[in-house]
Coordinates of N, CA and C in Angstrom, one line a residue:
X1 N 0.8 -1.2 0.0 CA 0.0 0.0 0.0 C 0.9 1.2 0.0
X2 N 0.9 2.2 -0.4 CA 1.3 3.3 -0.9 C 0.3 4.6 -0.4
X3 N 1.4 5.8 -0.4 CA 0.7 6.8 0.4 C 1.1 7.4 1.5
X4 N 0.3 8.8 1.9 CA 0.8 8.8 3.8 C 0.6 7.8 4.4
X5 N 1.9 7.7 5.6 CA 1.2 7.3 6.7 C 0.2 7.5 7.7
X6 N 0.3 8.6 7.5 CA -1.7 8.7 8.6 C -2.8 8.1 7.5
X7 N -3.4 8.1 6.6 CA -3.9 7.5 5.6 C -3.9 6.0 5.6
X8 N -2.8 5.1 5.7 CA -2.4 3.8 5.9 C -2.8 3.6 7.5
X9 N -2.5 4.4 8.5 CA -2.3 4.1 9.9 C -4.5 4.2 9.7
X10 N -5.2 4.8 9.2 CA -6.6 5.2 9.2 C -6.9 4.1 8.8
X11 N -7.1 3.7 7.4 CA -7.3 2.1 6.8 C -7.1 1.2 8.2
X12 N -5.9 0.7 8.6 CA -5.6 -0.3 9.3 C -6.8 0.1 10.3
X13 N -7.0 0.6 11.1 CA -8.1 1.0 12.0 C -9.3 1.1 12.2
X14 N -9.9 1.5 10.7 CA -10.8 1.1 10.4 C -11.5 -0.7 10.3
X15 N -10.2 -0.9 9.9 CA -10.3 -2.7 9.7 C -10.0 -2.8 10.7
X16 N -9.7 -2.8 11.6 CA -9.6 -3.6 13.1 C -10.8 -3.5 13.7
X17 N -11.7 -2.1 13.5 CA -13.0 -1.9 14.2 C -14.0 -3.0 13.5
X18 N -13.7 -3.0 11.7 CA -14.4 -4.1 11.6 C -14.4 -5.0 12.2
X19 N -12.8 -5.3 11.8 CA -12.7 -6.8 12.4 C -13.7 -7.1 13.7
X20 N -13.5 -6.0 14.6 CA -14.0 -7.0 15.8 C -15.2 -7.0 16.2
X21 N -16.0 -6.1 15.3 CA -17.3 -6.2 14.9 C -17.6 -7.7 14.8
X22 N -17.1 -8.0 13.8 CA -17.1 -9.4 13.1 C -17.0 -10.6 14.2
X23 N -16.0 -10.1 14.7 CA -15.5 -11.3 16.0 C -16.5 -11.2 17.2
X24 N -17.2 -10.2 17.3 CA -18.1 -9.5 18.3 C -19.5 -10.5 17.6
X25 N -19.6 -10.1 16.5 CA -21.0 -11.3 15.4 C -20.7 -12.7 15.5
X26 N -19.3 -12.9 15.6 CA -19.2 -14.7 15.4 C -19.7 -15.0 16.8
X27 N -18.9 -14.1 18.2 CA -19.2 -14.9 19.3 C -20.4 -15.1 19.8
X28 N -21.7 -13.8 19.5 CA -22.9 -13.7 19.7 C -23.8 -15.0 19.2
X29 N -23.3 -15.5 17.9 CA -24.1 -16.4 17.3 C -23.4 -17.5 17.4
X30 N -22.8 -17.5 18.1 CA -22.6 -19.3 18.9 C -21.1 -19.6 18.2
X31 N -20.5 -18.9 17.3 CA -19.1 -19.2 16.6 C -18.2 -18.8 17.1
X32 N -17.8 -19.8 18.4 CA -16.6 -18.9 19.1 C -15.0 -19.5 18.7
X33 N -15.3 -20.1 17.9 CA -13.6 -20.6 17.4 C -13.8 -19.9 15.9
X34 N -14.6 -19.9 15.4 CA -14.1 -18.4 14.5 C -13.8 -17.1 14.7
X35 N -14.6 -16.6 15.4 CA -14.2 -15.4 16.5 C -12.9 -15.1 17.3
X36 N -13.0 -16.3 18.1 CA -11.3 -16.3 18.6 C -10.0 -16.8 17.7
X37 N -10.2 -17.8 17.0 CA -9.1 -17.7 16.0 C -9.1 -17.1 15.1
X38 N -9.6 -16.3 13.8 CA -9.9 -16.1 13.2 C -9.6 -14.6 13.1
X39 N -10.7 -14.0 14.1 CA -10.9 -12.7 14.2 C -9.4 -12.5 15.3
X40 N -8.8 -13.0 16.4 CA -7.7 -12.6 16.9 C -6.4 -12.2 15.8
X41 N -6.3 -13.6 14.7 CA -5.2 -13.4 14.1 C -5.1 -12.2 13.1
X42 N -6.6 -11.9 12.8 CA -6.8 -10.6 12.3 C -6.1 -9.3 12.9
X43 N -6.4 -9.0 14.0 CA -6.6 -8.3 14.8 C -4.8 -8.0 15.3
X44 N -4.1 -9.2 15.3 CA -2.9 -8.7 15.2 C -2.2 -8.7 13.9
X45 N -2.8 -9.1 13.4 CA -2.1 -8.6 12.1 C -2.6 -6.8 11.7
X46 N -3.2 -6.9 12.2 CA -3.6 -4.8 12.1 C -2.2 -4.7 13.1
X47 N -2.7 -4.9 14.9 CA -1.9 -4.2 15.2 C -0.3 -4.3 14.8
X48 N 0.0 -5.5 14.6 CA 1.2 -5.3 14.2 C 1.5 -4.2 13.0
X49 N 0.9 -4.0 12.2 CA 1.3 -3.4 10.8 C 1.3 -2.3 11.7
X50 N 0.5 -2.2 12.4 CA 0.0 -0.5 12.7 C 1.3 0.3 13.8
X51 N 2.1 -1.2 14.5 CA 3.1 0.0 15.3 C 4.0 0.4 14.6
X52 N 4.8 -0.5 13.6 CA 5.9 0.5 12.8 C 5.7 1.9 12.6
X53 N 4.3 1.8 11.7 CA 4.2 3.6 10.7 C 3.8 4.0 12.3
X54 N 3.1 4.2 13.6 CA 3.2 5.0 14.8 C 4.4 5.7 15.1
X55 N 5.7 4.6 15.0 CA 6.8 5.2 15.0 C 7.5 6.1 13.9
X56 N 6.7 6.0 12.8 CA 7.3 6.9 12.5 C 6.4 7.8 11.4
X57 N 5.0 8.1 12.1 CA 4.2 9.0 11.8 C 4.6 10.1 11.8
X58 N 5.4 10.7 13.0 CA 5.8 12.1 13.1 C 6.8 12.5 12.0
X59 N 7.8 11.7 11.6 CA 8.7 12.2 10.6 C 7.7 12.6 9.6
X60 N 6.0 12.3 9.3 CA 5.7 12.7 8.0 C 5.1 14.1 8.1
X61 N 4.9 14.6 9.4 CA 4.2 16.0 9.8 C 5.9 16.8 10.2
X62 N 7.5 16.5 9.8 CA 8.2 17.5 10.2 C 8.9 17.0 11.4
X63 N 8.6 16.3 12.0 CA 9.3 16.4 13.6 C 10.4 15.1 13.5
X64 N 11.3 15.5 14.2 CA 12.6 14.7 14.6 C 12.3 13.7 15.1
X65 N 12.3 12.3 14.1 CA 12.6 10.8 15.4 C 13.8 10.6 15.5
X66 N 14.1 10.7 16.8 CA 15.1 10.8 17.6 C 15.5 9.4 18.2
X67 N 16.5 8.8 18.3 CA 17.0 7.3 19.4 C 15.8 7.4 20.5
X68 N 15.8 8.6 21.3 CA 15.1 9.2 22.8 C 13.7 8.9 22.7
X69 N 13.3 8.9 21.3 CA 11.9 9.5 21.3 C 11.3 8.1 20.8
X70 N 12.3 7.4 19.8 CA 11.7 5.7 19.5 C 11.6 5.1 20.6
X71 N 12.4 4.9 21.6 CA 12.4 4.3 22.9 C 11.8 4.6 23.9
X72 N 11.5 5.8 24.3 CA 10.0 6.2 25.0 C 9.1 5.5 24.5
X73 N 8.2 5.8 23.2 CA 7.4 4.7 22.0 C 7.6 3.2 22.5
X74 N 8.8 3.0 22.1 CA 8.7 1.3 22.4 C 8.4 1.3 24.0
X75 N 9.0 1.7 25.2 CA 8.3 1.4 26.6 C 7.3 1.7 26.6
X76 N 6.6 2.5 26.3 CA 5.3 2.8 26.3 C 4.3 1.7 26.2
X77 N 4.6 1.1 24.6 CA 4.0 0.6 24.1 C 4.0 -0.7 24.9
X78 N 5.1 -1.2 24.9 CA 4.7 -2.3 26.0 C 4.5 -2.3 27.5
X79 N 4.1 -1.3 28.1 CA 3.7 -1.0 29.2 C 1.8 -1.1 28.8
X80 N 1.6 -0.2 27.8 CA 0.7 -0.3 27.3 C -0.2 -1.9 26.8
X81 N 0.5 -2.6 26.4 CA 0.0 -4.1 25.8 C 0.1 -5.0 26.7
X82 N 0.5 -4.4 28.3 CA 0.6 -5.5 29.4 C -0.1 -4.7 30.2
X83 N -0.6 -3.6 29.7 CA -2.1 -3.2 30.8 C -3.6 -3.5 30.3
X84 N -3.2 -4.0 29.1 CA -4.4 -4.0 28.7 C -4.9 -6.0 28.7
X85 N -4.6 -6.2 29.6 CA -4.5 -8.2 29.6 C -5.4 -8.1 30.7
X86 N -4.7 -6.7 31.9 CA -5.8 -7.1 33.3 C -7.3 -6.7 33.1
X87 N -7.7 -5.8 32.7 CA -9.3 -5.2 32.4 C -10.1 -6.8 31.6
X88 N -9.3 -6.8 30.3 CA -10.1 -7.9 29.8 C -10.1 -9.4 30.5
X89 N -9.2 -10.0 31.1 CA -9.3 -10.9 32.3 C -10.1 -10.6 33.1
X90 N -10.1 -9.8 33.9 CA -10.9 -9.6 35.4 C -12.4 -9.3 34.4
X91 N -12.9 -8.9 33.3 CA -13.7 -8.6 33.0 C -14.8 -9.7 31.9
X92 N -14.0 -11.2 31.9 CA -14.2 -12.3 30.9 C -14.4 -12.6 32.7
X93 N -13.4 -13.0 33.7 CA -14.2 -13.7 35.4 C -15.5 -13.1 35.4
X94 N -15.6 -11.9 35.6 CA -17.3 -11.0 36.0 C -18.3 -11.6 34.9
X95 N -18.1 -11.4 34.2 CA -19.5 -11.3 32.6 C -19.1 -12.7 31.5
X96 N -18.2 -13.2 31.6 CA -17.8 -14.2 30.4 C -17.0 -13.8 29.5
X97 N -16.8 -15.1 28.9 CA -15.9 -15.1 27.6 C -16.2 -13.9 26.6
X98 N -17.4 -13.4 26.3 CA -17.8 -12.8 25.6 C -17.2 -11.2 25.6
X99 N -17.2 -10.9 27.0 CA -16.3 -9.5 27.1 C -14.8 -9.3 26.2
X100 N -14.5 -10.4 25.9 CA -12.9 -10.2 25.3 C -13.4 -9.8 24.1
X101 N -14.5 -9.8 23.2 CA -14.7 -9.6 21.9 C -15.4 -8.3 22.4
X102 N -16.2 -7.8 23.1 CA -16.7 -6.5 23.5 C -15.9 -5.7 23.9
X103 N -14.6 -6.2 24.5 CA -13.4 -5.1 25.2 C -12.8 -4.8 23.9
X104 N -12.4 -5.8 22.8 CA -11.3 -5.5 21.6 C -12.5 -4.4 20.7
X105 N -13.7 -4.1 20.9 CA -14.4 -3.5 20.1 C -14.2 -2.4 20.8
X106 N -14.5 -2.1 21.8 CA -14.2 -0.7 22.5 C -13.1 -0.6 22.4
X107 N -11.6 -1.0 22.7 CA -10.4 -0.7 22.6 C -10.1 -0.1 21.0
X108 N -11.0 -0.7 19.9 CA -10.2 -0.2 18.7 C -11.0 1.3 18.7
X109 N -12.1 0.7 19.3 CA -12.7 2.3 18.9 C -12.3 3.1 19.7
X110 N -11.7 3.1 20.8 CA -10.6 4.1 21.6 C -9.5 4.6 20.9
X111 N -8.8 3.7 20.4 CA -7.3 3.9 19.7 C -8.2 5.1 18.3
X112 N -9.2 4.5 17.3 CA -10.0 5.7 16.3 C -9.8 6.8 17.1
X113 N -10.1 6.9 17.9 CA -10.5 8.6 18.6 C -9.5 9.1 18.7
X114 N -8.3 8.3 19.4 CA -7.0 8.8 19.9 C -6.5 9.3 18.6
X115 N -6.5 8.3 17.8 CA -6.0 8.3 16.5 C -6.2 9.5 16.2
X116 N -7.9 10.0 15.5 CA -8.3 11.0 15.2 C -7.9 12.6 15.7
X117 N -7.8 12.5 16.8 CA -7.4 13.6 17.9 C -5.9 13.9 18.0
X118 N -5.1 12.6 17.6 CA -3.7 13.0 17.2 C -3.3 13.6 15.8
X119 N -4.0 13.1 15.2 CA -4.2 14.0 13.6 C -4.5 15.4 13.7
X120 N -5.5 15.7 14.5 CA -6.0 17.0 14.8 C -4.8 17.8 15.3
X121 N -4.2 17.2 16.1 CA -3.3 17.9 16.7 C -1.7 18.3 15.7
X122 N -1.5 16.9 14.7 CA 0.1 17.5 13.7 C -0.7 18.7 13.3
X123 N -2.1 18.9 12.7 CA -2.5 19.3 11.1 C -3.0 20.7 12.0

């Protein structure tokens, strides 16, 4: 795919919200090994595509990626992907299996907003 990276980073995100729509439809209707296999391996395959261009979104709006500034990013990030295990655990104990496909639909639709609101902010 070719183009900006905010453009590419938007696509990918929009398909993750599908996706877990989708994954959110399989589990409701009784398909939960489609949902969980299926819709998961999806789901990282977004996020994976999606951390590279993060890191290096800002070079396309002008700003310096810096050693300092990748590596903040990378701790972040995985501070970030090991906070997000406890909510959806403690929250699949409370309500069921089903919350893990209702958490990954709110979660992508969180990251859209952020997304959105960080666009707002280079432009």
């Amino acid at each position: 795919m070719t183009g900006r990276i905010s453009s590419r980073l938007k696509v990918l995100l929009v398909g993750m919200i599908g996706t877990s729509l989708f994954m959110l439809g399989m589990a409701i209707l009784g398909s939960k090994y489609i949902a969980a296999y299926g819709g998961v391996i999806l789901v990282g395959m977004f996020l994976a595509s999606m951390f590279a261009l993060f890191i290096t979104l800002p070079g396309e709006f002008g700003f310096k990626v810096t050693n300092s500034n990748t590596a903040n990013f990378m701790m972040c990030a995985s501070m970030g992907e090991g906070a997000l295990t406890m909510p959806i655990g403690y929250a699949m104990g409370l309500f069921g299996p089903n919350m893990l496909f209702i958490l990954m639909f709110v979660f992508s639709m969180i990251m859209y907003y952020v997304f959105k609101d960080l666009m707002a902010t280079f432009e």
